[in-house]
């Protein structure tokens, strides 16, 4: 497992992202307005470019029908690609606009004011 200090929390503007190079892999790290941190691949598979750290953070609600017929509503925080605007769930990496596409997500922690990303394995969603 590789853990790397990315930056200090205040180096990431709320509702913004930064890119970090960890073992040759570009990882996008995001901070929400309430200081939640997320880390996903920086590579946008739709534009074939490493640009997601420059995307726009947004939120939506997704409704899922459960086996018993009830409906579960879930709030999703996403990053919209700055190129073609596909949205990726920051917690799972799933593309909200194409069910066949998923990005890897990584553990990100705050130790004091230091943002630390772990590249052990991608988080399974």
XYZ file of N, CA, C and O in Angstrom:
500
model
N 0.852 -1.173 0.000
C 0.000 0.000 0.000
C 0.900 1.239 0.000
O 1.837 1.343 0.770
N 0.570 2.169 -0.854
C 1.281 3.436 -0.921
C 0.401 4.527 -0.347
O -0.737 4.675 -0.747
N 0.924 5.252 0.623
C 0.225 6.437 1.113
C 1.101 7.635 0.807
O 2.327 7.555 0.891
N 0.461 8.712 0.422
C 1.222 9.895 0.044
C 0.540 11.150 0.546
O -0.671 11.299 0.415
N 1.351 12.040 1.105
C 0.877 13.363 1.468
C 0.646 14.118 0.162
O 1.540 14.216 -0.670
N -0.563 14.639 -0.007
C -0.906 15.355 -1.233
C -0.691 16.849 -1.054
O -0.037 17.503 -1.857
N -1.265 17.404 0.019
C -1.178 18.838 0.265
C -1.811 19.108 1.621
O -2.241 18.183 2.303
N -1.898 20.356 1.987
C -2.659 20.750 3.168
C -4.099 21.017 2.738
O -4.353 21.361 1.578
N -5.027 20.843 3.673
C -6.447 21.018 3.360
C -6.720 22.377 2.723
O -7.442 22.474 1.736
N -6.130 23.427 3.238
C -6.389 24.765 2.712
C -5.809 25.000 1.323
O -6.085 26.029 0.707
N -4.985 24.053 0.828
C -4.482 24.159 -0.541
C -5.549 23.769 -1.567
O -5.383 24.043 -2.754
N -6.610 23.110 -1.099
C -7.715 22.727 -1.989
C -8.875 23.673 -1.702
O -9.411 23.694 -0.593
N -9.266 24.442 -2.681
C -10.377 25.381 -2.528
C -11.669 24.570 -2.317
O -11.895 23.582 -3.021
N -12.521 24.961 -1.352
C -13.803 24.256 -1.206
C -14.554 24.214 -2.540
O -14.587 25.193 -3.280
N -15.116 23.051 -2.833
C -15.807 22.781 -4.102
C -14.823 22.713 -5.269
O -15.203 22.937 -6.416
N -13.566 22.383 -4.962
C -12.554 22.291 -6.001
C -11.745 21.013 -5.886
O -11.953 20.196 -4.991
N -10.812 20.868 -6.804
C -9.977 19.684 -6.825
C -8.545 19.993 -7.197
O -8.243 21.070 -7.715
N -7.671 19.032 -6.895
C -6.271 19.094 -7.291
C -5.898 17.743 -7.876
O -6.570 16.740 -7.632
N -4.828 17.727 -8.638
C -4.328 16.479 -9.200
C -3.015 16.132 -8.520
O -2.191 17.010 -8.264
N -2.824 14.852 -8.228
C -1.576 14.370 -7.632
C -1.079 13.186 -8.450
O -1.873 12.394 -8.955
N 0.229 13.075 -8.568
C 0.848 11.952 -9.261
C 1.383 11.001 -8.200
O 2.284 11.348 -7.434
N 0.797 9.809 -8.142
C 1.187 8.797 -7.155
C 1.590 7.542 -7.915
O 0.764 6.923 -8.590
N 2.869 7.176 -7.805
C 3.401 6.005 -8.504
C 3.032 6.016 -9.985
O 2.616 5.008 -10.549
N 3.129 7.160 -10.615
C 2.849 7.279 -12.042
C 1.375 7.357 -12.394
O 1.022 7.430 -13.567
N 0.500 7.350 -11.399
C -0.943 7.408 -11.637
C -1.478 8.778 -11.231
O -1.196 9.253 -10.137
N -2.258 9.406 -12.121
C -2.866 10.689 -11.786
C -4.152 10.452 -10.990
O -5.041 9.735 -11.434
N -4.209 11.066 -9.813
C -5.357 10.937 -8.919
C -5.930 12.336 -8.676
O -5.185 13.275 -8.382
N -7.245 12.473 -8.827
C -7.931 13.738 -8.562
C -8.457 13.702 -7.132
O -9.128 12.750 -6.740
N -8.141 14.739 -6.369
C -8.568 14.837 -4.966
C -9.479 16.056 -4.849
O -9.115 17.158 -5.273
N -10.659 15.849 -4.268
C -11.678 16.901 -4.193
C -12.042 17.213 -2.748
O -12.028 16.339 -1.886
N -12.420 18.476 -2.525
C -12.887 18.941 -1.221
C -14.250 19.589 -1.424
O -14.416 20.466 -2.270
N -15.237 19.147 -0.642
C -16.567 19.752 -0.721
C -16.625 20.967 0.196
O -15.711 21.210 0.982
N -17.737 21.692 0.129
C -17.877 22.895 0.963
C -17.921 22.569 2.448
O -17.609 23.415 3.274
N -18.290 21.316 2.795
C -18.281 20.921 4.209
C -17.057 20.058 4.548
O -17.063 19.282 5.490
N -16.007 20.201 3.740
C -14.694 19.580 3.952
C -14.666 18.059 3.822
O -13.754 17.412 4.342
N -15.634 17.468 3.127
C -15.515 16.055 2.789
C -14.433 15.941 1.719
O -14.317 16.809 0.842
N -13.661 14.854 1.775
C -12.603 14.626 0.800
C -12.874 13.355 0.010
O -13.327 12.354 0.567
N -12.581 13.399 -1.288
C -12.755 12.260 -2.176
C -11.534 12.165 -3.087
O -10.945 13.198 -3.436
N -11.190 10.942 -3.495
C -10.089 10.746 -4.449
C -10.511 9.707 -5.480
O -10.953 8.604 -5.128
N -10.411 10.079 -6.757
C -10.748 9.178 -7.872
C -9.690 9.343 -8.956
O -8.853 10.241 -8.906
N -9.759 8.464 -9.963
C -8.885 8.615 -11.120
C -9.076 9.999 -11.733
O -10.199 10.503 -11.772
N -8.015 10.581 -12.223
C -8.103 11.872 -12.893
C -8.444 11.704 -14.371
O -8.817 12.653 -15.038
N -8.350 10.487 -14.883
C -8.554 10.215 -16.310
C -10.039 10.151 -16.661
O -10.794 9.379 -16.083
N -10.442 10.974 -17.608
C -11.810 10.975 -18.130
C -11.845 10.040 -19.337
O -11.272 10.353 -20.376
N -12.516 8.894 -19.223
C -12.520 7.937 -20.333
C -13.300 8.397 -21.560
O -13.132 7.836 -22.642
N -14.125 9.404 -21.413
C -14.907 9.883 -22.557
C -14.091 10.819 -23.448
O -14.256 10.827 -24.660
N -13.213 11.613 -22.851
C -12.386 12.531 -23.644
C -10.950 12.034 -23.781
O -10.149 12.649 -24.477
N -10.643 10.916 -23.094
C -9.284 10.361 -23.095
C -8.259 11.390 -22.631
O -7.177 11.508 -23.208
N -8.606 12.144 -21.589
C -7.720 13.174 -21.065
C -7.734 13.147 -19.529
O -8.732 12.797 -18.917
N -6.618 13.522 -18.938
C -6.501 13.619 -17.485
C -6.966 14.999 -17.037
O -6.161 15.915 -16.881
N -8.291 15.143 -16.842
C -8.872 16.468 -16.595
C -9.884 16.530 -15.455
O -10.374 17.617 -15.134
N -10.217 15.419 -14.834
C -11.331 15.437 -13.880
C -11.077 16.335 -12.669
O -12.030 16.880 -12.097
N -9.819 16.539 -12.299
C -9.544 17.421 -11.158
C -9.980 18.856 -11.438
O -10.109 19.661 -10.516
N -10.255 19.181 -12.691
C -10.707 20.516 -13.080
C -12.213 20.573 -13.317
O -12.747 21.569 -13.786
N -12.896 19.489 -12.973
C -14.341 19.429 -13.178
C -15.109 20.200 -12.124
O -14.544 20.801 -11.213
N -16.430 20.171 -12.260
C -17.328 20.880 -11.342
C -18.004 19.893 -10.397
O -18.591 18.901 -10.843
N -17.956 20.186 -9.103
C -18.634 19.354 -8.112
C -20.106 19.743 -8.076
O -20.454 20.922 -8.090
N -20.956 18.740 -8.042
C -22.389 18.971 -7.959
C -23.046 17.886 -7.127
O -22.389 16.987 -6.624
N -24.350 17.969 -7.012
C -25.100 16.969 -6.262
C -26.432 16.694 -6.916
O -26.982 17.548 -7.617
N -26.922 15.481 -6.722
C -28.221 15.087 -7.258
C -28.799 14.002 -6.358
O -28.126 13.515 -5.450
N -30.037 13.643 -6.610
C -30.685 12.542 -5.902
C -30.980 11.442 -6.911
O -31.470 11.717 -8.008
N -30.692 10.204 -6.511
C -30.949 9.051 -7.362
C -31.950 8.154 -6.655
O -31.801 7.851 -5.469
N -32.964 7.744 -7.387
C -33.967 6.836 -6.840
C -33.686 5.429 -7.348
O -33.472 5.221 -8.540
N -33.714 4.471 -6.411
C -33.474 3.074 -6.726
C -34.644 2.254 -6.209
O -35.032 2.390 -5.048
N -35.182 1.396 -7.074
C -36.272 0.523 -6.636
C -35.669 -0.714 -5.985
O -34.803 -1.383 -6.556
N -36.134 -1.014 -4.764
C -35.651 -2.159 -4.007
C -36.462 -3.404 -4.365
O -37.521 -3.314 -4.997
N -35.980 -4.563 -3.950
C -36.652 -5.829 -4.270
C -38.076 -5.887 -3.742
O -38.938 -6.520 -4.342
N -38.340 -5.239 -2.611
C -39.690 -5.277 -2.035
C -40.633 -4.274 -2.697
O -41.768 -4.109 -2.279
N -40.145 -3.571 -3.726
C -40.978 -2.617 -4.444
C -40.903 -1.191 -3.924
O -41.401 -0.273 -4.559
N -40.286 -1.024 -2.769
C -40.136 0.327 -2.237
C -39.028 1.068 -3.000
O -38.225 0.460 -3.705
N -39.012 2.370 -2.840
C -38.032 3.199 -3.546
C -37.117 3.858 -2.521
O -37.583 4.450 -1.543
N -35.830 3.739 -2.757
C -34.828 4.361 -1.893
C -34.246 5.559 -2.638
O -33.846 5.445 -3.793
N -34.230 6.707 -1.972
C -33.650 7.904 -2.572
C -32.318 8.185 -1.891
O -32.211 8.147 -0.673
N -31.304 8.443 -2.691
C -29.958 8.650 -2.176
C -29.355 9.919 -2.771
O -29.476 10.165 -3.967
N -28.722 10.709 -1.923
C -28.028 11.896 -2.404
C -26.650 11.478 -2.906
O -25.958 10.691 -2.263
N -26.266 11.982 -4.064
C -24.987 11.647 -4.669
C -24.211 12.934 -4.939
O -24.740 13.868 -5.539
N -22.964 12.954 -4.486
C -22.057 14.057 -4.825
C -21.233 13.577 -6.014
O -20.674 12.481 -5.994
N -21.173 14.398 -7.061
C -20.479 13.968 -8.275
C -19.506 15.033 -8.763
O -19.544 16.181 -8.341
N -18.632 14.600 -9.656
C -17.769 15.514 -10.390
C -18.199 15.440 -11.851
O -18.390 14.352 -12.390
N -18.423 16.592 -12.476
C -18.778 16.645 -13.894
C -17.505 16.938 -14.685
O -16.782 17.889 -14.372
N -17.236 16.126 -15.666
C -16.045 16.323 -16.486
C -16.080 17.695 -17.149
O -17.124 18.123 -17.650
N -14.933 18.382 -17.191
C -14.915 19.696 -17.840
C -14.996 19.619 -19.367
O -15.195 20.641 -20.013
N -14.879 18.431 -19.933
C -14.904 18.310 -21.393
C -16.331 18.053 -21.884
O -16.963 18.912 -22.467
N -16.845 16.827 -21.667
C -18.172 16.474 -22.188
C -19.249 16.416 -21.117
O -20.378 16.065 -21.394
N -18.903 16.726 -19.869
C -19.849 16.882 -18.751
C -20.435 15.591 -18.191
O -21.405 15.639 -17.446
N -19.858 14.421 -18.506
C -20.329 13.207 -17.841
C -20.073 13.358 -16.348
O -19.080 13.940 -15.927
N -20.989 12.823 -15.539
C -20.923 12.948 -14.094
C -20.479 11.628 -13.465
O -20.999 10.568 -13.822
N -19.542 11.716 -12.522
C -19.024 10.545 -11.831
C -19.275 10.698 -10.333
O -18.906 11.721 -9.740
N -19.890 9.678 -9.731
C -20.144 9.651 -8.296
C -18.793 9.657 -7.581
O -17.961 8.776 -7.812
N -18.551 10.647 -6.734
C -17.256 10.747 -6.067
C -17.032 9.640 -5.040
O -15.892 9.310 -4.733
N -18.087 9.048 -4.512
C -17.934 7.984 -3.518
C -17.683 6.620 -4.145
O -16.998 5.783 -3.560
N -18.225 6.394 -5.352
C -18.124 5.064 -5.963
C -17.365 5.043 -7.285
O -16.940 3.975 -7.729
N -17.249 6.189 -7.953
C -16.615 6.233 -9.267
C -17.537 5.901 -10.412
O -17.164 6.025 -11.575
N -18.767 5.471 -10.123
C -19.711 5.120 -11.182
C -20.127 6.355 -11.985
O -20.382 7.406 -11.415
N -20.200 6.177 -13.291
C -20.673 7.241 -14.156
C -22.192 7.284 -14.064
O -22.866 6.269 -14.262
N -22.744 8.459 -13.753
C -24.192 8.590 -13.627
C -24.879 8.643 -14.985
O -26.095 8.500 -15.059
N -24.107 8.839 -16.045
C -24.668 8.991 -17.387
C -24.424 7.786 -18.283
O -24.934 7.735 -19.397
N -23.643 6.813 -17.815
C -23.349 5.600 -18.588
C -23.004 4.494 -17.598
O -21.906 4.470 -17.032
N -23.956 3.581 -17.371
C -23.787 2.523 -16.368
C -22.612 1.593 -16.631
O -22.202 0.847 -15.749
N -22.059 1.612 -17.825
C -20.965 0.695 -18.161
C -19.593 1.247 -17.772
O -18.595 0.540 -17.905
N -19.540 2.488 -17.267
C -18.253 3.130 -16.973
C -18.114 3.379 -15.477
O -19.034 3.875 -14.827
N -16.944 3.018 -14.934
C -16.644 3.237 -13.520
C -15.170 3.585 -13.383
O -14.322 2.953 -13.988
N -14.891 4.595 -12.568
C -13.519 4.983 -12.258
C -13.109 4.382 -10.921
O -13.958 4.104 -10.067
N -11.805 4.220 -10.717
C -11.314 3.771 -9.418
C -11.385 4.912 -8.419
O -11.168 6.075 -8.764
N -11.704 4.568 -7.171
C -11.735 5.518 -6.052
C -10.675 5.087 -5.044
O -10.352 3.900 -4.960
N -10.178 6.034 -4.281
C -9.102 5.740 -3.338
C -9.419 6.320 -1.976
O -10.145 7.310 -1.854
N -8.829 5.692 -0.937
C -8.972 6.210 0.426
C -8.277 7.556 0.520
O -7.138 7.708 0.046
N -8.942 8.513 1.118
C -8.335 9.819 1.375
C -8.680 10.210 2.802
O -9.819 10.052 3.238
N -7.675 10.634 3.542
C -7.858 10.961 4.953
C -7.230 12.307 5.268
O -6.302 12.751 4.578
N -7.721 12.902 6.333
C -7.186 14.157 6.824
C -6.485 13.859 8.145
O -7.102 13.368 9.083
N -5.179 14.108 8.186
C -4.402 13.924 9.410
C -3.921 15.302 9.838
O -2.981 15.835 9.249
N -4.619 15.870 10.822
C -4.371 17.268 11.174
C -4.880 18.118 10.021
O -6.056 18.080 9.693
N -3.986 18.848 9.371
C -4.379 19.621 8.192
C -3.806 19.021 6.909
O -3.867 19.637 5.854
N -3.272 17.790 6.985
C -2.626 17.144 5.845
C -3.580 16.168 5.144
O -4.195 15.321 5.782
N -3.676 16.292 3.825
C -4.505 15.409 3.015
C -3.631 14.238 2.554
O -2.616 14.446 1.874
N -4.031 13.027 2.933
C -3.266 11.813 2.647
C -4.111 10.891 1.770
O -5.267 10.608 2.099
N -3.545 10.400 0.667
C -4.241 9.443 -0.205
C -3.522 8.108 -0.120
O -2.293 8.041 -0.133
N -4.307 7.019 -0.047
C -3.793 5.664 -0.036
C -4.115 4.987 -1.351
O -5.277 4.963 -1.760
N -3.096 4.427 -1.977
C -3.277 3.717 -3.251
C -3.065 2.241 -3.042
O -2.295 1.641 -3.750
N -3.716 1.635 -2.063
C -3.545 0.192 -1.888
C -4.220 -0.495 -3.059
O -3.592 -0.961 -3.983
N -5.492 -0.545 -3.024
C -6.324 -1.044 -4.118
C -7.453 -0.046 -4.258
O -7.761 0.667 -3.325
N -8.057 -0.052 -5.396
C -9.219 0.817 -5.576
C -10.313 0.362 -4.620
O -10.423 -0.818 -4.301
N -11.109 1.291 -4.141
C -12.235 0.975 -3.261
C -13.322 0.300 -4.092
O -13.744 0.832 -5.115
N -13.744 -0.871 -3.676
C -14.826 -1.567 -4.377
C -16.142 -0.900 -4.036
O -16.400 -0.555 -2.886
N -16.960 -0.703 -5.049
C -18.247 -0.061 -4.793
C -19.378 -1.000 -5.081
O -19.326 -1.897 -5.826
